[in-house]
Amino acid sequence: MFDLLPMAPPDSILGLGEAFKKDPNPKKINLSVGVYKDEQGQTPILASVKEAERRILESEKSKGYLSIEGLADYGREVQNLLFGADHEIAVAKRAVTAQTPGGTGSLRVAADFLRKHFANSTVWCSKPTWANHQAIFQAAGLAVGSYAYIDAAGQGLDFAAMMESLEKVPAGDVVLLHACCHNPTGIDPTPEQWKEIADLVDRRKLLPLVDFAYQGFGDGLTEDATGLRELARPGRELLVCSSFSKNFGLYSERVGALTVVAGSADAAERALSQVRISIRVNYSNPPQHGAAVVATVLGDPALRQQWEDELTAMRSRIKSMRTLFVATMKKLAPQKDFSFIERQRGMFSFSGLTNMQVDELRTKYAVYVVGNGGRINVAGMTPSNMAPMCEAIAAVL
Ligand SMILES: Cc1ncc(COP(=O)(O)O)c(C=O)c1O
């Protein structure tokens, strides 16, 4: 039966990571996969995470199954991070949270839930968006559309075009919004623009699905939730897909959450009962370890402070690499203005490199960048790889 199977193409981003691993060039530089690297080029385990793991190892008494929606403490902490303490949503018990395997797991559970109960809704994604978005919703059987996002120069938000295309989305459809640190562009709406987006979503009766994979990587934990909190108006419904892969460095532990905000506590409980069904037929119940780590860190004031400091250090390092990149390129290729990179947020930016330049970077200089816009992972830059990397980019321009 399997002899006739066609070979599937490698994943556009993870496939590059595999090619990077196999590249024998000792000077190779990986700016493709979305993983944070420290100054030494390592993806560290945070000290707050290590301490939480030590405590869990000592106190853990059972490996019994979790409930379908996972750890209750974790769900509470996730909601606190999203909306802040004592938010109307929490007081009214309008939100329910299910622990999921990573942000991807949460997107897939959301997709299955939407497909089952709102099969005629189309999911509208920004153009461009994270490559997996479209694939996840289509795999669940939903139609996917796109709305305008990036400007013609590829350096900023074309807000007028974005609003114009969202205006055309039919009532009851789903609009996927990146809460912060838009992947792949690094371009986010301003707080004033978020307000206009929330007004439009309200007026047009659209369902926002907020993908929150980088809380704390933009301007801060609270600042990065500005758009989400604007959407979370009294009585309004929304879905939030959280990932703690990046801000806790828990990539391999698969820690995420799906939060459904309904109009009332009763509707929220009914939504959760349906989300449980989607989970049960998918992976039954979530893995414990990563979510226990997050709940332990967030539930202990000292550990939480330590984590916030570590998160601030990651964010500051990325920002300093943006500044250094712009300064270095200014020296090496003054004819091209890269200053927009400094205005963007999070791990990624669209460099504007053409597919030919991206290919040449890989084949001639072993510098790995994602094609179709030249997405670069700024968090893969270090003070020591900056000069050779910028020299390679200057050479292919
Ligand atoms: C925008 C966005 N959403 C979701 C995810 C999924 O995160 P996870 O690795 O937790 O599945 C990513 C990961 O790169 C992402 O960039």
CSV table of C-alpha atoms and ligand atoms in Angstrom, one decimal:
chain,number,residue,atom,x,y,z
A,1,MET,CA,0.0,0.0,0.0
A,2,PHE,CA,2.8,2.5,0.8
A,3,ASP,CA,4.9,1.8,-2.3
A,4,LEU,CA,2.9,4.2,-4.3
A,5,LEU,CA,2.9,7.1,-1.8
A,6,PRO,CA,4.3,10.3,-3.2
A,7,MET,CA,7.1,12.0,-1.3
A,8,ALA,CA,5.8,15.1,0.5
A,9,PRO,CA,7.9,18.3,0.3
A,10,PRO,CA,9.8,19.2,3.5
A,11,ASP,CA,8.2,21.8,5.8
A,12,SER,CA,9.1,25.3,4.5
A,13,ILE,CA,10.7,26.4,7.8
A,14,LEU,CA,11.5,23.1,9.7
A,15,GLY,CA,12.9,21.7,6.5
A,16,LEU,CA,15.5,24.5,6.4
A,17,GLY,CA,16.5,23.7,9.9
A,18,GLU,CA,17.2,20.1,8.8
A,19,ALA,CA,19.2,21.3,5.9
A,20,PHE,CA,21.2,23.6,8.3
A,21,LYS,CA,22.0,20.6,10.5
A,22,LYS,CA,23.4,18.7,7.6
A,23,ASP,CA,25.5,21.7,6.2
A,24,PRO,CA,29.2,20.9,6.9
A,25,ASN,CA,30.2,24.6,6.7
A,26,PRO,CA,31.7,25.5,10.1
A,27,LYS,CA,30.7,29.2,9.7
A,28,LYS,CA,27.0,28.4,9.0
A,29,ILE,CA,24.5,30.8,10.5
A,30,ASN,CA,20.8,29.9,11.1
A,31,LEU,CA,18.3,32.7,10.9
A,32,SER,CA,15.4,30.5,9.8
A,33,VAL,CA,13.8,28.5,12.6
A,34,GLY,CA,11.8,30.5,15.2
A,35,VAL,CA,13.8,29.7,18.3
A,36,TYR,CA,15.5,32.2,20.7
A,37,LYS,CA,19.3,32.0,20.9
A,38,ASP,CA,21.5,33.6,23.6
A,39,GLU,CA,24.8,35.5,22.9
A,40,GLN,CA,26.5,32.1,22.7
A,41,GLY,CA,24.1,30.9,20.1
A,42,GLN,CA,22.4,28.5,22.5
A,43,THR,CA,18.7,28.0,23.3
A,44,PRO,CA,19.0,28.0,27.1
A,45,ILE,CA,16.7,26.5,29.8
A,46,LEU,CA,15.6,29.4,31.9
A,47,ALA,CA,16.8,29.3,35.5
A,48,SER,CA,13.2,29.9,36.7
A,49,VAL,CA,12.2,26.9,34.7
A,50,LYS,CA,15.0,24.7,36.1
A,51,GLU,CA,14.0,25.7,39.7
A,52,ALA,CA,10.4,24.9,39.0
A,53,GLU,CA,11.4,21.5,37.5
A,54,ARG,CA,13.5,20.8,40.6
A,55,ARG,CA,10.5,21.5,42.9
A,56,ILE,CA,8.1,19.4,40.7
A,57,LEU,CA,10.6,16.5,40.7
A,58,GLU,CA,10.6,16.5,44.5
A,59,SER,CA,6.9,17.0,45.1
A,60,GLU,CA,5.3,15.0,42.2
A,61,LYS,CA,3.5,11.9,43.5
A,62,SER,CA,1.7,10.6,40.4
A,63,LYS,CA,1.8,10.4,36.7
A,64,GLY,CA,-1.9,9.8,36.4
A,65,TYR,CA,-3.9,11.3,33.6
A,66,LEU,CA,-4.8,15.0,33.8
A,67,SER,CA,-8.4,16.0,33.1
A,68,ILE,CA,-9.2,16.7,29.4
A,69,GLU,CA,-8.7,20.4,29.9
A,70,GLY,CA,-5.6,20.0,31.9
A,71,LEU,CA,-4.3,21.7,35.1
A,72,ALA,CA,-6.8,24.1,36.7
A,73,ASP,CA,-4.0,26.3,38.3
A,74,TYR,CA,-2.5,26.6,34.8
A,75,GLY,CA,-5.7,27.7,33.3
A,76,ARG,CA,-6.2,30.4,35.9
A,77,GLU,CA,-2.6,31.7,35.5
A,78,VAL,CA,-3.0,31.8,31.7
A,79,GLN,CA,-6.1,33.9,32.0
A,80,ASN,CA,-4.3,36.3,34.4
A,81,LEU,CA,-1.5,36.7,31.9
A,82,LEU,CA,-3.9,37.4,29.1
A,83,PHE,CA,-6.3,39.8,30.7
A,84,GLY,CA,-4.6,40.9,34.0
A,85,ALA,CA,-5.9,40.2,37.5
A,86,ASP,CA,-9.6,40.9,38.3
A,87,HIS,CA,-10.6,41.5,34.7
A,88,GLU,CA,-14.4,41.6,34.0
A,89,ILE,CA,-14.0,38.4,32.1
A,90,ALA,CA,-12.5,36.6,35.1
A,91,VAL,CA,-15.1,38.1,37.5
A,92,ALA,CA,-18.0,37.1,35.3
A,93,LYS,CA,-16.4,33.6,34.7
A,94,ARG,CA,-16.9,34.2,31.0
A,95,ALA,CA,-13.6,32.5,30.0
A,96,VAL,CA,-12.6,28.8,30.0
A,97,THR,CA,-9.1,27.6,29.3
A,98,ALA,CA,-7.9,24.2,28.1
A,99,GLN,CA,-4.3,23.3,28.3
A,100,THR,CA,-3.0,22.1,24.9
A,101,PRO,CA,0.2,20.7,23.4
A,102,GLY,CA,1.8,24.0,22.3
A,103,GLY,CA,0.3,26.9,20.5
A,104,THR,CA,-0.1,24.6,17.5
A,105,GLY,CA,-2.2,22.2,19.5
A,106,SER,CA,-4.4,25.1,20.6
A,107,LEU,CA,-4.9,26.3,17.1
A,108,ARG,CA,-5.9,22.8,16.0
A,109,VAL,CA,-8.3,22.3,18.8
A,110,ALA,CA,-9.8,25.8,18.0
A,111,ALA,CA,-10.0,24.7,14.3
A,112,ASP,CA,-11.8,21.4,15.1
A,113,PHE,CA,-14.2,23.2,17.5
A,114,LEU,CA,-15.0,25.9,14.8
A,115,ARG,CA,-15.4,23.3,12.1
A,116,LYS,CA,-17.8,21.3,14.1
A,117,HIS,CA,-20.0,24.1,15.3
A,118,PHE,CA,-19.5,26.9,12.8
A,119,ALA,CA,-18.7,24.9,9.6
A,120,ASN,CA,-19.6,27.8,7.3
A,121,SER,CA,-17.3,30.3,8.9
A,122,THR,CA,-14.2,31.2,6.9
A,123,VAL,CA,-11.0,31.9,8.9
A,124,TRP,CA,-9.3,35.1,7.7
A,125,CYS,CA,-5.5,35.4,8.1
A,126,SER,CA,-3.2,38.3,7.5
A,127,LYS,CA,-1.3,38.2,4.2
A,128,PRO,CA,1.4,37.1,5.0
A,129,THR,CA,1.0,35.0,8.2
A,130,TRP,CA,2.8,32.1,9.9
A,131,ALA,CA,3.0,29.4,7.2
A,132,ASN,CA,1.2,26.8,9.4
A,133,HIS,CA,-2.0,28.9,10.0
A,134,GLN,CA,-3.6,28.2,6.7
A,135,ALA,CA,-2.5,24.5,6.8
A,136,ILE,CA,-4.0,23.9,10.3
A,137,PHE,CA,-7.4,25.4,9.5
A,138,GLN,CA,-7.6,23.7,6.1
A,139,ALA,CA,-6.6,20.4,7.7
A,140,ALA,CA,-9.6,20.8,10.0
A,141,GLY,CA,-11.8,21.4,6.9
A,142,LEU,CA,-12.4,25.1,7.2
A,143,ALA,CA,-12.1,27.6,4.4
A,144,VAL,CA,-9.3,30.1,4.8
A,145,GLY,CA,-9.2,33.6,3.4
A,146,SER,CA,-6.7,36.5,3.7
A,147,TYR,CA,-6.8,40.2,4.5
A,148,ALA,CA,-4.3,42.9,3.5
A,149,TYR,CA,-1.6,43.6,6.0
A,150,ILE,CA,1.9,44.6,4.9
A,151,ASP,CA,2.6,47.8,2.8
A,152,ALA,CA,4.0,47.8,-0.7
A,153,ALA,CA,7.5,48.4,0.5
A,154,GLY,CA,7.2,45.4,2.8
A,155,GLN,CA,8.3,47.5,5.8
A,156,GLY,CA,5.2,48.6,7.6
A,157,LEU,CA,1.5,48.0,8.1
A,158,ASP,CA,-0.9,49.1,5.4
A,159,PHE,CA,-3.6,49.9,7.9
A,160,ALA,CA,-6.1,51.4,5.5
A,161,ALA,CA,-5.9,48.3,3.2
A,162,MET,CA,-6.2,46.0,6.2
A,163,MET,CA,-9.4,47.8,7.4
A,164,GLU,CA,-10.8,47.9,3.9
A,165,SER,CA,-10.4,44.1,3.5
A,166,LEU,CA,-11.7,43.4,7.0
A,167,GLU,CA,-14.8,45.5,6.2
A,168,LYS,CA,-15.7,42.9,3.6
A,169,VAL,CA,-15.5,39.9,5.9
A,170,PRO,CA,-19.0,38.5,6.4
A,171,ALA,CA,-20.6,38.5,9.9
A,172,GLY,CA,-19.9,35.3,11.8
A,173,ASP,CA,-16.5,34.7,10.1
A,174,VAL,CA,-13.3,34.3,12.1
A,175,VAL,CA,-10.5,36.9,12.0
A,176,LEU,CA,-7.1,35.6,13.1
A,177,LEU,CA,-5.0,38.3,14.6
A,178,HIS,CA,-1.4,38.1,16.0
A,179,ALA,CA,-1.5,39.6,19.4
A,180,CYS,CA,2.0,41.0,19.1
A,181,CYS,CA,5.3,40.3,17.3
A,182,HIS,CA,3.6,39.4,14.1
A,183,ASN,CA,5.1,36.3,12.4
A,184,PRO,CA,6.7,36.7,9.8
A,185,THR,CA,6.8,40.5,9.5
A,186,GLY,CA,7.5,41.8,13.1
A,187,ILE,CA,4.9,44.5,12.2
A,188,ASP,CA,2.1,45.2,14.8
A,189,PRO,CA,-0.8,47.6,14.9
A,190,THR,CA,-0.5,50.6,17.3
A,191,PRO,CA,-2.8,50.8,20.3
A,192,GLU,CA,-4.9,53.3,18.4
A,193,GLN,CA,-5.2,51.0,15.5
A,194,TRP,CA,-6.1,48.1,17.8
A,195,LYS,CA,-9.0,50.2,19.0
A,196,GLU,CA,-10.2,50.7,15.4
A,197,ILE,CA,-9.8,47.0,14.7
A,198,ALA,CA,-11.9,46.1,17.8
A,199,ASP,CA,-14.5,48.7,16.7
A,200,LEU,CA,-14.7,47.0,13.3
A,201,VAL,CA,-14.8,43.5,14.7
A,202,ASP,CA,-17.7,44.6,17.0
A,203,ARG,CA,-19.6,46.4,14.3
A,204,ARG,CA,-19.2,43.7,11.7
A,205,LYS,CA,-19.9,40.9,14.3
A,206,LEU,CA,-16.7,39.0,13.5
A,207,LEU,CA,-15.2,36.4,15.9
A,208,PRO,CA,-11.6,37.3,16.7
A,209,LEU,CA,-9.1,34.5,17.1
A,210,VAL,CA,-6.0,35.9,18.8
A,211,ASP,CA,-2.8,34.0,18.3
A,212,PHE,CA,-0.5,34.9,21.2
A,213,ALA,CA,2.8,33.1,20.8
A,214,TYR,CA,5.2,35.9,21.8
A,215,GLN,CA,3.8,37.6,25.0
A,216,GLY,CA,6.7,39.5,26.5
A,217,PHE,CA,8.9,39.4,23.4
A,218,GLY,CA,7.6,42.8,22.0
A,219,ASP,CA,7.5,45.6,24.6
A,220,GLY,CA,6.5,43.7,27.9
A,221,LEU,CA,3.9,41.3,29.2
A,222,THR,CA,1.2,43.9,29.7
A,223,GLU,CA,2.1,46.1,26.7
A,224,ASP,CA,2.0,43.0,24.4
A,225,ALA,CA,-1.6,42.3,25.5
A,226,THR,CA,-2.9,45.7,24.5
A,227,GLY,CA,-4.6,44.5,21.4
A,228,LEU,CA,-6.1,41.5,23.1
A,229,ARG,CA,-7.4,43.6,26.0
A,230,GLU,CA,-9.0,46.1,23.5
A,231,LEU,CA,-10.8,43.2,21.9
A,232,ALA,CA,-11.9,41.8,25.3
A,233,ARG,CA,-14.8,44.3,25.7
A,234,PRO,CA,-17.7,43.6,28.0
A,235,GLY,CA,-19.8,40.7,26.8
A,236,ARG,CA,-17.7,40.1,23.6
A,237,GLU,CA,-16.7,36.7,22.4
A,238,LEU,CA,-13.2,35.7,21.3
A,239,LEU,CA,-10.7,32.8,21.1
A,240,VAL,CA,-7.1,33.0,22.3
A,241,CYS,CA,-4.4,30.5,21.4
A,242,SER,CA,-1.5,30.9,23.7
A,243,SER,CA,2.0,29.4,23.4
A,244,PHE,CA,4.7,29.3,26.1
A,245,SER,CA,7.3,27.8,23.8
A,246,LYS,CA,9.1,31.0,23.3
A,247,ASN,CA,8.6,33.1,26.5
A,248,PHE,CA,9.4,30.2,28.8
A,249,GLY,CA,11.8,28.5,26.4
A,250,LEU,CA,9.7,25.3,26.7
A,251,TYR,CA,9.7,24.5,23.0
A,252,SER,CA,10.0,20.7,23.4
A,253,GLU,CA,7.6,20.4,26.3
A,254,ARG,CA,4.7,21.5,24.1
A,255,VAL,CA,2.9,24.0,26.4
A,256,GLY,CA,-0.1,26.0,25.1
A,257,ALA,CA,-3.6,26.9,25.9
A,258,LEU,CA,-6.9,27.6,24.2
A,259,THR,CA,-9.1,30.2,26.0
A,260,VAL,CA,-12.6,30.6,24.9
A,261,VAL,CA,-14.3,33.9,26.0
A,262,ALA,CA,-18.1,33.6,25.8
A,263,GLY,CA,-20.9,36.1,26.4
A,264,SER,CA,-21.8,34.5,29.8
A,265,ALA,CA,-20.5,32.0,32.3
A,266,ASP,CA,-23.2,29.5,31.2
A,267,ALA,CA,-22.2,29.9,27.5
A,268,ALA,CA,-18.5,29.5,28.5
A,269,GLU,CA,-19.2,26.2,30.3
A,270,ARG,CA,-21.1,24.9,27.2
A,271,ALA,CA,-18.2,25.9,25.0
A,272,LEU,CA,-15.8,24.1,27.2
A,273,SER,CA,-17.9,20.9,27.1
A,274,GLN,CA,-17.6,21.0,23.3
A,275,VAL,CA,-13.8,21.8,23.4
A,276,ARG,CA,-13.4,18.7,25.6
A,277,ILE,CA,-14.9,16.6,22.9
A,278,SER,CA,-12.5,18.0,20.3
A,279,ILE,CA,-9.6,17.2,22.6
A,280,ARG,CA,-10.8,13.8,23.6
A,281,VAL,CA,-10.8,12.6,20.0
A,282,ASN,CA,-7.5,14.2,19.2
A,283,TYR,CA,-5.0,13.5,22.0
A,284,SER,CA,-7.4,12.7,24.8
A,285,ASN,CA,-5.7,14.8,27.5
A,286,PRO,CA,-2.6,17.0,27.6
A,287,PRO,CA,0.9,16.2,28.9
A,288,GLN,CA,1.6,17.4,32.4
A,289,HIS,CA,5.2,18.5,32.7
A,290,GLY,CA,5.5,21.8,30.8
A,291,ALA,CA,2.2,23.2,32.0
A,292,ALA,CA,3.1,22.3,35.6
A,293,VAL,CA,6.4,24.2,35.2
A,294,VAL,CA,4.5,27.3,33.9
A,295,ALA,CA,1.9,27.1,36.7
A,296,THR,CA,4.7,26.7,39.3
A,297,VAL,CA,6.6,29.7,38.0
A,298,LEU,CA,3.6,32.0,37.7
A,299,GLY,CA,2.1,30.9,41.0
A,300,ASP,CA,5.3,31.7,43.1
A,301,PRO,CA,6.0,35.5,43.4
A,302,ALA,CA,9.8,35.0,43.6
A,303,LEU,CA,10.0,32.6,40.7
A,304,ARG,CA,7.7,34.8,38.6
A,305,GLN,CA,9.9,37.7,39.2
A,306,GLN,CA,12.9,35.7,38.1
A,307,TRP,CA,11.1,34.6,35.0
A,308,GLU,CA,10.0,38.2,34.2
A,309,ASP,CA,13.7,39.3,34.5
A,310,GLU,CA,14.8,36.4,32.2
A,311,LEU,CA,12.1,37.4,29.7
A,312,THR,CA,13.2,41.0,29.8
A,313,ALA,CA,16.8,39.9,29.2
A,314,MET,CA,15.6,37.9,26.1
A,315,ARG,CA,13.6,40.8,24.8
A,316,SER,CA,16.4,43.3,25.4
A,317,ARG,CA,18.9,41.1,23.6
A,318,ILE,CA,16.7,40.8,20.5
A,319,LYS,CA,16.2,44.6,20.5
A,320,SER,CA,19.9,45.2,20.8
A,321,MET,CA,20.5,42.8,17.8
A,322,ARG,CA,18.0,44.8,15.8
A,323,THR,CA,20.0,48.0,16.5
A,324,LEU,CA,23.4,46.4,15.8
A,325,PHE,CA,22.1,44.9,12.6
A,326,VAL,CA,20.8,48.2,11.3
A,327,ALA,CA,24.1,49.9,12.2
A,328,THR,CA,26.2,47.2,10.7
A,329,MET,CA,24.2,47.2,7.4
A,330,LYS,CA,24.4,51.0,7.3
A,331,LYS,CA,28.2,50.7,7.2
A,332,LEU,CA,28.4,47.7,4.7
A,333,ALA,CA,25.5,48.6,2.4
A,334,PRO,CA,24.6,52.3,2.8
A,335,GLN,CA,22.7,52.2,-0.4
A,336,LYS,CA,19.9,50.1,1.2
A,337,ASP,CA,17.9,51.4,4.2
A,338,PHE,CA,17.3,48.7,6.8
A,339,SER,CA,16.2,51.1,9.5
A,340,PHE,CA,12.7,49.6,9.4
A,341,ILE,CA,14.1,46.5,11.2
A,342,GLU,CA,14.6,48.6,14.3
A,343,ARG,CA,10.9,49.6,14.3
A,344,GLN,CA,9.7,46.0,14.2
A,345,ARG,CA,9.0,43.8,17.2
A,346,GLY,CA,9.7,40.2,18.3
A,347,MET,CA,11.9,37.5,16.9
A,348,PHE,CA,11.1,38.1,13.2
A,349,SER,CA,11.4,40.6,10.4
A,350,PHE,CA,10.9,40.6,6.7
A,351,SER,CA,14.3,41.5,5.4
A,352,GLY,CA,12.9,42.1,1.9
A,353,LEU,CA,15.6,39.8,0.4
A,354,THR,CA,14.4,38.2,-2.9
A,355,ASN,CA,14.2,34.4,-3.2
A,356,MET,CA,17.4,34.6,-5.4
A,357,GLN,CA,19.3,36.5,-2.7
A,358,VAL,CA,18.0,34.0,-0.1
A,359,ASP,CA,19.3,31.1,-2.2
A,360,GLU,CA,22.6,32.7,-2.8
A,361,LEU,CA,23.0,33.4,1.0
A,362,ARG,CA,22.5,29.7,1.7
A,363,THR,CA,24.5,28.2,-1.1
A,364,LYS,CA,27.5,30.6,-1.1
A,365,TYR,CA,27.6,31.8,2.5
A,366,ALA,CA,25.7,29.1,4.6
A,367,VAL,CA,23.4,31.8,5.9
A,368,TYR,CA,19.9,30.3,6.3
A,369,VAL,CA,17.0,32.7,5.8
A,370,VAL,CA,13.3,31.7,5.0
A,371,GLY,CA,12.3,32.6,1.4
A,372,ASN,CA,9.2,34.5,0.2
A,373,GLY,CA,10.0,37.8,1.9
A,374,GLY,CA,13.3,36.8,3.4
A,375,ARG,CA,12.1,36.2,7.0
A,376,ILE,CA,15.0,36.5,9.4
A,377,ASN,CA,15.0,35.4,13.0
A,378,VAL,CA,16.6,38.3,14.7
A,379,ALA,CA,17.0,36.2,17.8
A,380,GLY,CA,19.4,34.0,15.9
A,381,MET,CA,21.9,37.0,15.6
A,382,THR,CA,24.7,37.3,18.0
A,383,PRO,CA,27.5,39.9,18.4
A,384,SER,CA,29.9,37.4,16.9
A,385,ASN,CA,27.9,36.2,13.9
A,386,MET,CA,26.7,39.8,13.1
A,387,ALA,CA,29.7,40.9,11.0
A,388,PRO,CA,30.0,37.8,8.7
A,389,MET,CA,26.2,37.6,8.4
A,390,CYS,CA,25.9,41.3,7.4
A,391,GLU,CA,28.9,40.9,5.0
A,392,ALA,CA,27.1,38.0,3.3
A,393,ILE,CA,23.9,40.0,3.0
A,394,ALA,CA,25.7,43.0,1.6
A,395,ALA,CA,27.4,40.7,-0.9
A,396,VAL,CA,24.1,39.4,-2.3
A,397,LEU,CA,22.2,42.7,-2.3
B,1,LIG,C1,2.5,32.9,15.2
B,1,LIG,C2,2.7,31.6,15.8
B,1,LIG,N1,1.7,30.9,16.3
B,1,LIG,C3,1.8,29.7,16.9
B,1,LIG,C4,3.0,29.1,17.0
B,1,LIG,C5,3.1,27.7,17.6
B,1,LIG,O1,3.8,27.6,18.7
B,1,LIG,P1,4.2,26.2,19.4
B,1,LIG,O2,5.6,25.9,19.0
B,1,LIG,O3,3.9,26.4,20.8
B,1,LIG,O4,3.3,25.2,18.8
B,1,LIG,C6,4.2,29.7,16.5
B,1,LIG,C7,5.5,29.1,16.5
B,1,LIG,O5,6.4,29.4,15.8
B,1,LIG,C8,4.0,31.0,15.9
B,1,LIG,O6,5.0,31.7,15.4
